[in-house]
Coordinates of C-alpha atoms in Angstrom, one line a residue:
Chain X
M266 CA 112.1 98.1 88.1
S267 CA 109.4 98.7 90.7
E268 CA 107.9 102.2 90.7
P269 CA 107.8 104.1 94.0
V270 CA 104.3 104.3 95.4
Y271 CA 103.1 107.0 97.7
S272 CA 99.8 107.7 99.2
L273 CA 97.7 110.4 97.4
R274 CA 95.7 111.0 100.6
G275 CA 94.8 114.7 100.7
H276 CA 95.6 115.2 97.0
Y277 CA 93.0 116.6 94.6
A278 CA 90.6 113.9 93.4
G279 CA 90.2 113.4 89.7
F280 CA 87.4 113.3 87.2
V281 CA 86.6 109.5 87.1
S282 CA 86.4 109.1 90.9
R283 CA 84.1 112.1 91.1
L284 CA 82.0 111.0 88.2
I285 CA 81.4 107.5 89.7
A286 CA 80.6 109.1 93.1
F287 CA 78.1 111.4 91.3
L288 CA 76.5 108.4 89.5
I289 CA 76.2 106.5 92.7
D290 CA 74.5 109.5 94.3
R291 CA 72.2 109.9 91.4
G292 CA 71.4 106.2 91.6
I293 CA 70.5 106.6 95.3
I294 CA 68.5 109.8 94.6
F295 CA 66.5 108.3 91.8
S296 CA 65.9 105.0 93.7
L297 CA 64.6 107.0 96.7
I298 CA 62.4 109.2 94.5
A299 CA 61.0 106.1 92.8
I300 CA 60.3 104.4 96.1
V301 CA 58.6 107.5 97.5
A302 CA 56.6 107.9 94.3
V303 CA 55.4 104.3 94.3
V304 CA 54.6 104.2 98.0
S305 CA 52.8 107.6 97.9
S306 CA 50.8 106.6 94.8
Y307 CA 49.7 103.5 96.6
L308 CA 48.7 105.5 99.7
F309 CA 46.8 108.0 97.6
Q310 CA 45.0 105.2 95.9
L311 CA 43.9 104.0 99.3
V312 CA 42.0 107.2 99.8
G313 CA 40.6 107.2 96.3
L314 CA 43.1 109.4 94.5
D315 CA 44.7 108.2 91.3
V316 CA 47.6 110.6 90.8
A317 CA 48.6 109.1 87.5
T318 CA 45.3 109.9 85.7
C319 CA 43.6 112.6 87.6
Q320 CA 42.6 115.8 85.8
I321 CA 43.2 119.0 87.5
G322 CA 39.8 120.7 87.6
P323 CA 37.5 122.8 89.8
S324 CA 36.1 119.8 91.7
V325 CA 37.5 119.1 95.2
P326 CA 38.8 115.6 94.4
G327 CA 40.5 117.2 91.3
I328 CA 42.1 119.8 93.5
A329 CA 43.2 117.2 96.0
C330 CA 44.6 115.0 93.2
G331 CA 46.4 118.0 91.7
S332 CA 47.8 119.0 95.0
A333 CA 49.1 115.4 95.5
R334 CA 50.7 115.5 92.1
M335 CA 52.2 118.9 92.9
L336 CA 53.6 117.6 96.2
L337 CA 55.2 114.6 94.4
A338 CA 56.6 116.9 91.7
L339 CA 57.9 119.3 94.4
F340 CA 59.5 116.4 96.2
T341 CA 61.1 115.1 93.0
L342 CA 62.5 118.5 92.2
T343 CA 63.8 119.4 95.7
F344 CA 64.9 116.0 96.9
A345 CA 68.2 115.9 94.9
P346 CA 69.4 119.4 96.0
L347 CA 68.2 118.7 99.6
Y348 CA 70.0 115.4 99.7
T349 CA 73.2 116.8 98.2
I350 CA 73.3 120.0 100.2
T351 CA 72.5 118.3 103.4
F352 CA 75.2 115.7 103.1
W353 CA 77.8 118.3 101.9
T354 CA 77.0 120.6 104.9
L355 CA 76.8 117.9 107.6
A356 CA 79.5 115.5 106.5
G357 CA 81.5 117.1 103.7
Q358 CA 80.7 114.1 101.5
T359 CA 77.7 112.3 100.0
P360 CA 77.3 108.5 100.3
G361 CA 78.7 108.2 96.8
K362 CA 81.7 110.3 97.7
Y363 CA 82.1 108.3 100.9
F364 CA 82.2 105.1 98.9
L365 CA 84.9 106.5 96.7
G366 CA 86.8 108.0 99.6
L367 CA 86.4 111.6 98.6
R368 CA 85.7 114.6 100.7
I369 CA 84.9 118.3 99.9
F370 CA 86.6 121.2 101.7
C371 CA 86.7 124.9 101.2
M372 CA 90.1 126.0 99.9
D373 CA 90.9 127.4 103.3
G374 CA 90.5 124.0 104.9
E375 CA 87.2 124.8 106.5
P376 CA 84.2 122.4 106.2
L377 CA 81.4 123.5 103.9
T378 CA 78.7 125.8 105.4
L379 CA 75.1 125.7 104.3
A380 CA 75.6 128.9 102.2
R381 CA 78.8 127.5 100.6
S382 CA 77.0 124.2 99.8
T383 CA 74.1 125.9 98.2
R384 CA 76.5 128.1 96.2
R385 CA 78.3 124.9 95.1
Y386 CA 75.0 123.3 94.0
V387 CA 74.2 126.4 92.0
G388 CA 77.6 125.9 90.4
Y389 CA 76.6 122.3 89.7
I390 CA 73.7 123.5 87.7
L391 CA 75.9 126.1 85.8
S392 CA 78.4 123.4 85.0
F393 CA 75.6 121.2 83.7
L394 CA 74.1 124.1 81.6
A395 CA 77.5 124.7 80.0
F396 CA 77.0 121.4 78.2
G397 CA 78.8 119.6 81.0
F398 CA 82.0 121.4 80.2
G399 CA 82.1 122.7 83.8
F400 CA 82.5 119.1 84.9
L401 CA 85.1 118.3 82.2
W402 CA 87.1 121.2 83.4
I403 CA 88.2 119.0 86.3
T404 CA 90.4 117.0 83.8
I405 CA 92.2 120.2 82.7
D406 CA 92.4 122.3 85.7
D407 CA 95.7 122.2 87.7
Q408 CA 93.8 121.9 91.0
R409 CA 91.2 119.5 89.5
Q410 CA 88.4 122.0 90.1
G411 CA 85.2 122.1 88.2
F412 CA 83.2 125.3 87.5
H413 CA 81.1 124.6 90.6
D414 CA 84.3 124.2 92.7
I415 CA 85.7 127.5 91.4
F416 CA 82.4 129.2 91.9
A417 CA 82.2 128.1 95.6
N418 CA 86.0 128.1 96.2
T419 CA 86.0 124.4 97.2
C420 CA 88.0 121.4 96.3
V421 CA 87.5 117.6 96.4
V422 CA 90.4 115.5 97.9
Y423 CA 91.1 111.8 98.5
S424 CA 90.4 111.1 102.1
W425 CA 91.9 107.6 102.0
D426 CA 95.3 106.2 101.2
A427 CA 94.9 106.3 97.5
F428 CA 97.6 104.5 95.4
Q429 CA 97.7 104.7 91.7
N430 CA 99.4 102.4 89.2
Q431 CA 102.4 104.7 88.6
R432 CA 104.0 102.3 86.1
L433 CA 101.0 102.3 83.8
I434 CA 100.7 106.1 84.0
N435 CA 104.3 106.6 83.3
R436 CA 104.2 104.4 80.2
L437 CA 101.0 106.0 78.9
S438 CA 102.3 109.5 79.5
L439 CA 105.5 108.7 77.6
K440 CA 103.7 107.1 74.8
I441 CA 101.2 109.9 74.4
N442 CA 103.6 112.8 74.5
R443 CA 107.0 111.6 73.3
S444 CA 106.3 111.5 69.5
R445 CA 104.6 114.9 69.6
Y446 CA 107.4 116.4 71.6
L447 CA 110.1 115.0 69.3
Q448 CA 108.2 116.4 66.2
N449 CA 107.9 119.9 67.6
P450 CA 109.7 120.6 70.9
E451 CA 109.3 124.4 70.5
A452 CA 105.5 124.1 70.7
F453 CA 105.9 122.3 74.0
Y454 CA 108.2 125.0 75.4
S455 CA 105.8 127.7 74.3
R456 CA 103.1 126.0 76.4
G457 CA 105.2 126.3 79.5
M458 CA 107.2 123.1 79.4
T459 CA 110.3 123.0 81.7
E460 CA 113.7 121.5 81.2
A461 CA 112.7 118.6 83.5
D462 CA 109.7 117.9 81.2
A463 CA 112.0 117.9 78.2
D464 CA 114.3 115.3 79.8
Y465 CA 111.3 113.3 80.6
F466 CA 110.0 113.3 77.0
S467 CA 113.4 112.6 75.5
S468 CA 114.1 109.6 77.8
E469 CA 114.0 106.1 76.4
E470 CA 112.5 104.5 79.4
P471 CA 109.7 105.9 81.7
P472 CA 111.3 107.6 84.7
S473 CA 110.9 106.1 88.2
S474 CA 108.4 108.7 89.2
V475 CA 106.2 111.3 87.6
Chain I
M150 CA 141.3 114.4 90.3
S151 CA 141.1 110.6 90.0
K152 CA 140.3 108.4 93.0
S153 CA 143.9 107.1 93.1
E154 CA 145.3 110.6 93.7
K155 CA 145.2 112.4 97.0
P156 CA 146.2 115.9 98.0
I157 CA 149.0 116.0 100.5
Y158 CA 150.4 119.0 102.4
L159 CA 154.0 119.1 101.4
D160 CA 156.7 121.7 101.6
G161 CA 154.3 124.6 102.4
E162 CA 151.7 123.6 99.8
Y163 CA 149.2 120.9 98.8
K164 CA 150.5 118.5 96.2
I165 CA 149.0 115.7 94.4
V166 CA 150.8 112.4 95.1
P167 CA 149.6 109.6 92.8
R168 CA 149.0 106.3 94.4
R169 CA 151.5 103.7 93.4
K170 CA 150.2 100.7 91.6
D171 CA 152.3 97.7 91.7
P172 CA 150.8 94.7 89.9
D173 CA 153.6 92.4 91.0
L174 CA 152.8 93.1 94.6
A175 CA 149.1 92.7 94.3
A176 CA 149.1 89.3 96.0
Y177 CA 151.4 90.5 98.7
H178 CA 149.1 93.6 99.3
S179 CA 146.0 91.4 99.5
L180 CA 147.7 89.1 102.0
V181 CA 148.9 92.1 104.1
R182 CA 145.4 93.6 104.0
M183 CA 143.9 90.3 105.3
I184 CA 146.5 90.1 108.1
V185 CA 146.2 93.8 109.1
G186 CA 142.4 93.6 108.9
S187 CA 142.3 90.5 111.0
I188 CA 144.6 92.1 113.6
L189 CA 142.5 95.3 113.7
V190 CA 139.2 93.4 113.8
G191 CA 140.5 91.0 116.4
S192 CA 142.0 93.7 118.6
D193 CA 138.8 95.7 118.4
E194 CA 136.8 92.7 119.4
L195 CA 139.3 91.8 122.1
L196 CA 139.3 95.4 123.4
T197 CA 135.5 95.5 123.4
R198 CA 135.2 92.3 125.3
T199 CA 137.9 93.2 127.9
R200 CA 136.3 96.5 128.5
A201 CA 132.9 94.9 129.0
W202 CA 134.5 92.3 131.4
E203 CA 136.2 95.1 133.3
K204 CA 132.9 96.9 133.6
Q205 CA 131.2 93.8 135.0
H206 CA 134.0 93.0 137.4
P207 CA 135.6 96.1 138.8
I208 CA 139.2 95.6 140.0
E209 CA 138.2 97.0 143.4
E210 CA 136.0 94.0 144.0
M211 CA 138.9 91.5 143.6
M212 CA 141.5 93.5 145.5
D213 CA 142.8 91.7 148.6
D214 CA 143.0 94.4 151.2
G215 CA 143.9 92.0 154.1
P216 CA 147.4 91.5 155.5
H217 CA 149.9 90.0 153.0
K218 CA 151.1 86.5 153.5
Q219 CA 154.7 85.6 153.6
E220 CA 155.8 85.4 149.9
S221 CA 158.7 83.6 148.5
D222 CA 161.4 85.5 146.4
I223 CA 160.2 83.9 143.2
V224 CA 156.6 85.1 143.8
L225 CA 157.9 88.6 144.7
L226 CA 159.9 88.6 141.4
R227 CA 156.8 87.6 139.5
H228 CA 154.9 90.4 141.1
L229 CA 157.7 92.9 140.3
I230 CA 157.6 91.9 136.6
V231 CA 153.8 92.2 136.4
G232 CA 154.0 95.6 138.1
A233 CA 156.8 96.7 135.7
I234 CA 154.7 95.7 132.7
F235 CA 151.9 97.9 134.0
H236 CA 154.0 100.9 134.9
G237 CA 156.9 100.4 132.5
P238 CA 155.4 102.4 129.6
Q239 CA 155.1 105.5 131.9
L240 CA 158.6 105.1 133.1
I241 CA 160.0 104.7 129.6
S242 CA 157.9 107.3 127.9
R243 CA 159.3 110.2 130.0
P244 CA 163.0 109.6 129.2
V245 CA 162.2 108.9 125.5
L246 CA 160.3 112.2 125.2
S247 CA 163.0 114.1 126.9
I248 CA 165.6 112.5 124.6
A249 CA 163.5 113.5 121.6
E250 CA 163.3 117.0 122.9
T251 CA 167.0 117.3 123.5
T252 CA 167.8 115.9 120.0
D253 CA 165.4 118.4 118.5
R254 CA 167.1 121.3 120.4
V255 CA 170.6 120.0 119.4
L256 CA 169.6 119.8 115.7
N257 CA 168.1 123.3 115.8
L258 CA 171.3 124.6 117.4
A259 CA 173.4 122.8 114.8
G260 CA 171.2 124.3 112.1
N261 CA 171.6 127.8 113.5
L262 CA 175.3 127.3 113.7
V263 CA 175.8 125.7 110.3
G264 CA 173.1 127.9 108.6
P265 CA 175.3 130.9 107.7
F266 CA 178.0 128.6 106.3
M267 CA 175.5 126.7 104.2
R268 CA 174.3 129.9 102.6
I269 CA 177.8 130.3 101.0
P270 CA 177.6 129.5 97.2
L271 CA 180.3 126.9 97.7
F272 CA 177.9 124.7 99.7
R273 CA 174.9 125.2 97.4
P274 CA 175.0 121.8 95.7
A275 CA 175.1 120.1 99.1
Q276 CA 172.3 122.3 100.3
K277 CA 170.2 121.3 97.2
R278 CA 170.8 117.6 97.7
W279 CA 169.9 117.9 101.4
R280 CA 166.6 119.7 100.6
A281 CA 165.7 117.2 97.9
S282 CA 166.3 114.2 100.1
R283 CA 164.3 115.9 102.9
H284 CA 161.4 116.5 100.5
K285 CA 161.6 112.9 99.4
V286 CA 161.4 111.6 102.9
E287 CA 158.5 113.9 103.7
A288 CA 156.7 112.8 100.6
L289 CA 157.3 109.2 101.4
V290 CA 156.1 109.6 105.0
A291 CA 153.0 111.4 103.8
Y292 CA 152.4 108.7 101.2
W293 CA 152.7 106.0 103.8
V294 CA 150.3 107.9 106.1
E295 CA 147.8 108.3 103.4
T296 CA 148.1 104.6 102.4
G297 CA 147.6 103.6 106.0
R298 CA 144.5 105.8 106.2
Q299 CA 143.0 104.3 103.1
E300 CA 144.0 100.7 103.7
E301 CA 142.9 100.5 107.4
P302 CA 139.1 100.5 106.8
Y303 CA 139.5 98.5 103.6
S304 CA 141.5 95.8 105.4
K305 CA 139.0 95.8 108.2
A306 CA 136.1 95.3 105.9
M307 CA 137.9 92.6 104.1
A308 CA 138.7 90.7 107.3
Q309 CA 135.1 91.1 108.5
D310 CA 133.8 89.6 105.3
L311 CA 136.4 86.9 104.8
I312 CA 137.0 85.5 108.3
P313 CA 133.5 84.0 108.6
Q314 CA 133.8 82.5 105.1
L315 CA 137.2 81.1 106.0
I316 CA 135.8 79.6 109.2
D317 CA 132.9 78.1 107.3
D318 CA 135.4 76.6 104.8
V319 CA 137.5 75.1 107.6
V320 CA 134.5 73.7 109.3
L321 CA 133.3 72.2 106.0
S322 CA 136.6 70.6 105.2
L323 CA 136.9 69.2 108.8
S324 CA 133.4 67.8 108.5
M325 CA 134.4 66.0 105.3
N326 CA 137.5 64.5 106.9
E327 CA 137.1 60.8 107.4
A328 CA 139.2 60.6 110.6
I329 CA 137.2 63.3 112.2
Q330 CA 133.9 61.7 111.1
T331 CA 135.0 58.5 112.8
L332 CA 136.0 60.3 115.9
V333 CA 132.7 62.2 116.1
Q334 CA 130.8 59.0 115.6
V335 CA 132.7 57.3 118.4
Q336 CA 132.2 60.3 120.7
A337 CA 128.6 60.6 119.7
G338 CA 128.0 56.9 120.5
M339 CA 129.5 57.3 123.9
Y340 CA 127.5 60.4 124.6
L341 CA 124.3 58.8 123.4
K342 CA 124.9 56.0 125.8
H343 CA 125.4 58.5 128.6
I344 CA 122.1 60.3 127.5
I345 CA 120.2 57.0 127.6
D346 CA 121.5 56.2 131.0
N347 CA 120.8 59.7 132.5
P348 CA 117.5 61.0 131.1
T349 CA 116.8 63.4 134.0
E350 CA 120.2 65.1 133.5
V351 CA 119.6 65.5 129.8
D352 CA 116.1 66.8 130.4
E353 CA 117.5 69.5 132.8
L354 CA 120.2 70.4 130.4
V355 CA 117.9 70.7 127.4
R356 CA 115.5 72.9 129.4
T357 CA 118.2 75.2 130.6
V358 CA 119.7 75.6 127.1
A359 CA 116.3 76.0 125.4
D360 CA 115.3 78.7 127.9
R361 CA 118.5 80.5 127.3
Y362 CA 118.2 80.1 123.6
I363 CA 114.7 81.4 123.5
A364 CA 115.6 84.4 125.5
Y365 CA 118.5 85.0 123.2
L366 CA 116.3 84.7 120.1
N367 CA 113.7 87.0 121.6
T368 CA 116.1 89.8 122.4
D369 CA 119.0 89.8 120.0
N370 CA 117.8 87.9 116.9
K371 CA 114.3 88.8 116.2
D372 CA 115.0 89.5 112.5
A373 CA 116.9 86.3 112.1
V374 CA 114.1 84.3 113.7
Q375 CA 111.5 86.0 111.4
E376 CA 113.6 85.2 108.4
L377 CA 113.9 81.6 109.5
V378 CA 110.2 81.3 110.1
R379 CA 109.5 82.8 106.7
I380 CA 111.8 80.3 105.0
Q381 CA 110.2 77.4 106.9
V382 CA 106.7 78.6 106.1
S383 CA 107.5 79.1 102.4
A384 CA 109.1 75.6 102.3
Y385 CA 106.0 74.2 104.0
L386 CA 103.7 76.1 101.6
D387 CA 105.7 74.7 98.6
Y388 CA 105.2 71.2 100.0
A389 CA 101.5 71.8 100.5
K390 CA 101.2 73.1 96.9
S391 CA 103.0 70.0 95.5
N392 CA 100.8 67.7 97.6
P393 CA 97.3 69.2 97.3
E394 CA 95.5 66.0 98.2
E395 CA 97.2 65.9 101.7
L396 CA 96.4 69.5 102.3
E397 CA 92.8 69.1 101.1
A398 CA 92.2 66.1 103.4
L399 CA 93.7 68.0 106.3
V400 CA 91.7 71.2 105.6
Q401 CA 88.5 69.1 105.3
V402 CA 89.0 67.3 108.6
V403 CA 89.9 70.6 110.4
G404 CA 87.1 72.5 108.7
D405 CA 84.5 69.9 109.6
R406 CA 85.6 69.8 113.1
Y407 CA 85.5 73.6 113.4
L408 CA 82.1 73.8 111.8
D409 CA 80.7 71.3 114.2
Y410 CA 82.2 73.3 117.1
L411 CA 80.6 76.5 115.8
Q412 CA 77.2 75.0 115.1
E413 CA 77.0 73.3 118.4
E414 CA 78.7 75.6 120.8
N415 CA 78.8 79.1 119.2
P416 CA 75.9 79.8 116.8
E417 CA 76.3 83.5 117.5
A418 CA 79.9 83.3 116.4
I419 CA 78.7 82.1 112.9
A420 CA 76.3 85.1 112.7
Q421 CA 79.2 87.4 113.5
I422 CA 81.4 85.7 110.9
V423 CA 78.8 86.1 108.2
Q424 CA 78.2 89.7 109.2
G425 CA 81.9 90.4 109.2
Q426 CA 82.3 88.7 105.9
S427 CA 79.6 90.8 104.3
I428 CA 81.0 94.0 105.6
G429 CA 84.5 92.9 104.6
L430 CA 83.2 92.1 101.1
V431 CA 81.7 95.6 100.7
G432 CA 85.0 97.1 102.0
E433 CA 87.0 95.0 99.5
I434 CA 84.7 96.1 96.6
A435 CA 85.0 99.7 97.7
D436 CA 88.8 99.4 97.9
E437 CA 89.0 97.8 94.4
V438 CA 86.8 100.4 92.9
R439 CA 88.7 103.2 94.6
A440 CA 92.1 101.8 93.5
R441 CA 91.0 101.5 89.9
T442 CA 89.4 104.9 89.8
V443 CA 92.4 106.7 91.2
T444 CA 94.5 105.4 88.3
S445 CA 91.7 106.1 85.8
D446 CA 91.6 109.7 87.1
S447 CA 95.2 110.3 86.0
V448 CA 94.8 108.3 82.7
V449 CA 91.7 110.2 81.6
E450 CA 93.3 113.5 82.6
M451 CA 96.3 112.6 80.6
F452 CA 94.2 111.9 77.5
M453 CA 92.2 115.1 77.9
R454 CA 95.3 117.2 78.4
S455 CA 96.9 115.5 75.4
L456 CA 93.7 116.2 73.3
L457 CA 93.9 119.8 74.2
R458 CA 97.6 119.8 73.6
R459 CA 98.5 120.8 77.1
P460 CA 101.8 119.5 78.5
A461 CA 101.6 116.3 80.6
R462 CA 101.3 116.9 84.3
Q463 CA 104.6 116.0 86.0
E464 CA 103.3 116.0 89.5
L465 CA 99.9 116.3 91.1
P466 CA 99.8 119.6 93.0
L467 CA 99.1 119.4 96.7
P468 CA 96.1 121.3 98.1
P469 CA 96.7 124.0 100.8
T470 CA 98.1 122.7 104.2
E471 CA 94.8 123.3 105.9
V472 CA 93.0 121.1 103.5
L473 CA 95.7 118.4 103.8
E474 CA 95.3 118.4 107.6
Q475 CA 91.6 118.1 107.4
A476 CA 91.8 115.3 104.8
T477 CA 94.0 113.2 107.2
M478 CA 91.3 113.4 109.9
S479 CA 88.4 111.0 110.1
I480 CA 84.9 112.3 109.4
E481 CA 83.9 111.8 113.0
E482 CA 86.8 114.0 114.1
V483 CA 85.8 116.7 111.6
I484 CA 82.3 116.7 112.9
R485 CA 83.4 116.7 116.5
R486 CA 85.7 119.7 115.9
R487 CA 83.0 121.6 114.1
N488 CA 80.5 121.0 116.9
L489 CA 83.1 122.1 119.4
E490 CA 83.7 125.3 117.5
K491 CA 80.0 126.0 117.3
R492 CA 79.7 125.4 121.1
N493 CA 82.6 127.8 121.7
E494 CA 81.0 130.5 119.5

């Protein structure tokens, strides 16, 4: 029996899509930082500054070399937030998110402002500092929001006609939950399970739609 | 209430009258259904066609308003009969209705007259019998009406399904008949001779018929044509699959010719093709990655929820309407709107 397929365009995007988009963005950011570092090192070497070995001291070349290193460090530190916040504010998506067909919106449907984007980036850092649990929260949250989304009141949605393999999902869902439900249905009810859920878990075959 | 039972308004109240099932009459009923269905379908079709014809050819257009010629008695009689057929029903219906009305009045009067006598206990058995037989007749009539109501659409559907099948069977049996085959061969031989002798006539005929047929296919039978093309194409593809060497040779010849044409006459077209292919490839990769990640989103979520012993998600919640509206817009549109809002501010 073929499962009904419907577009998930506009639905909240899940953890894996967002993780891959994040990794692509990180890849782009690190590549650009590396390119800038290599090119600038080469340019500094042309004027006699070896940024890799220079000692920061009282001499003028030392100060110049130190300044150059500081500049590079500053660029390395600020590039990632600048890149991310700029893309979020101007386009509502980074190149990685664009590749995965994801877009960020405020929960009231408005596009992100600079302040909101900055707030979201701070939320990013908080999510990271919480041992990454802030990102993992996406998998549990009903609206697929991470800590940073909740902090900035934003959400990430699919901006393309996303279709999922409903058959696979139905089968897995049934496999994962059925035995546990049959062993202790009361526990499921106590966690807010409805009658429809109960029918679903007790069925022999996966239903046509989830 | 089972499907074979129908409520019928009878004697001041609704009663369930079970449908009679008579296995001995099953064949008879089937035959009657087929006949009734054929008559209904045929009369519907005939009525539709006659109405359409009348619409195309209004009677006023064909009326002869000029002075009438001298007509013989026989011709006049014929006209009289035709006219009577047209106006007869009106003429007859009036007296029939008035007779029915009079009968009704007479019966009412008789009932009023006889009523007091019938209430005498002496006539009670007769009264009971009269009432019982009246109920019986009413129930029978109601049952027949209900049967007619149910059988009419069923018979129609049966006729609509079976008549084409019957025609096909008749045509098939005729085509197998030896005498008819011989006749067709003789006729075809004669006709072929005529075709060979008159090529221009045949050419004209074929062109007219083909034009008409193409117009008919384009307007009324697009789906049928598409189905036919699909069948033909799939048959051709099957053939191509079973004869790969033929297909390969053909593709090679056509491909070589096309490459020569591109290299010699359209080098920029090749550049465009390569560019388009590259973009297309990136798009395909993106689509593939997206499709897989969308499913993975739900699978990973399911495992995580299961690990934390949360109930499985039955349905993905929809974001607020404002977000949905924005998500269906292209990025260019979002940026354009935002710029417009800023300008208005």
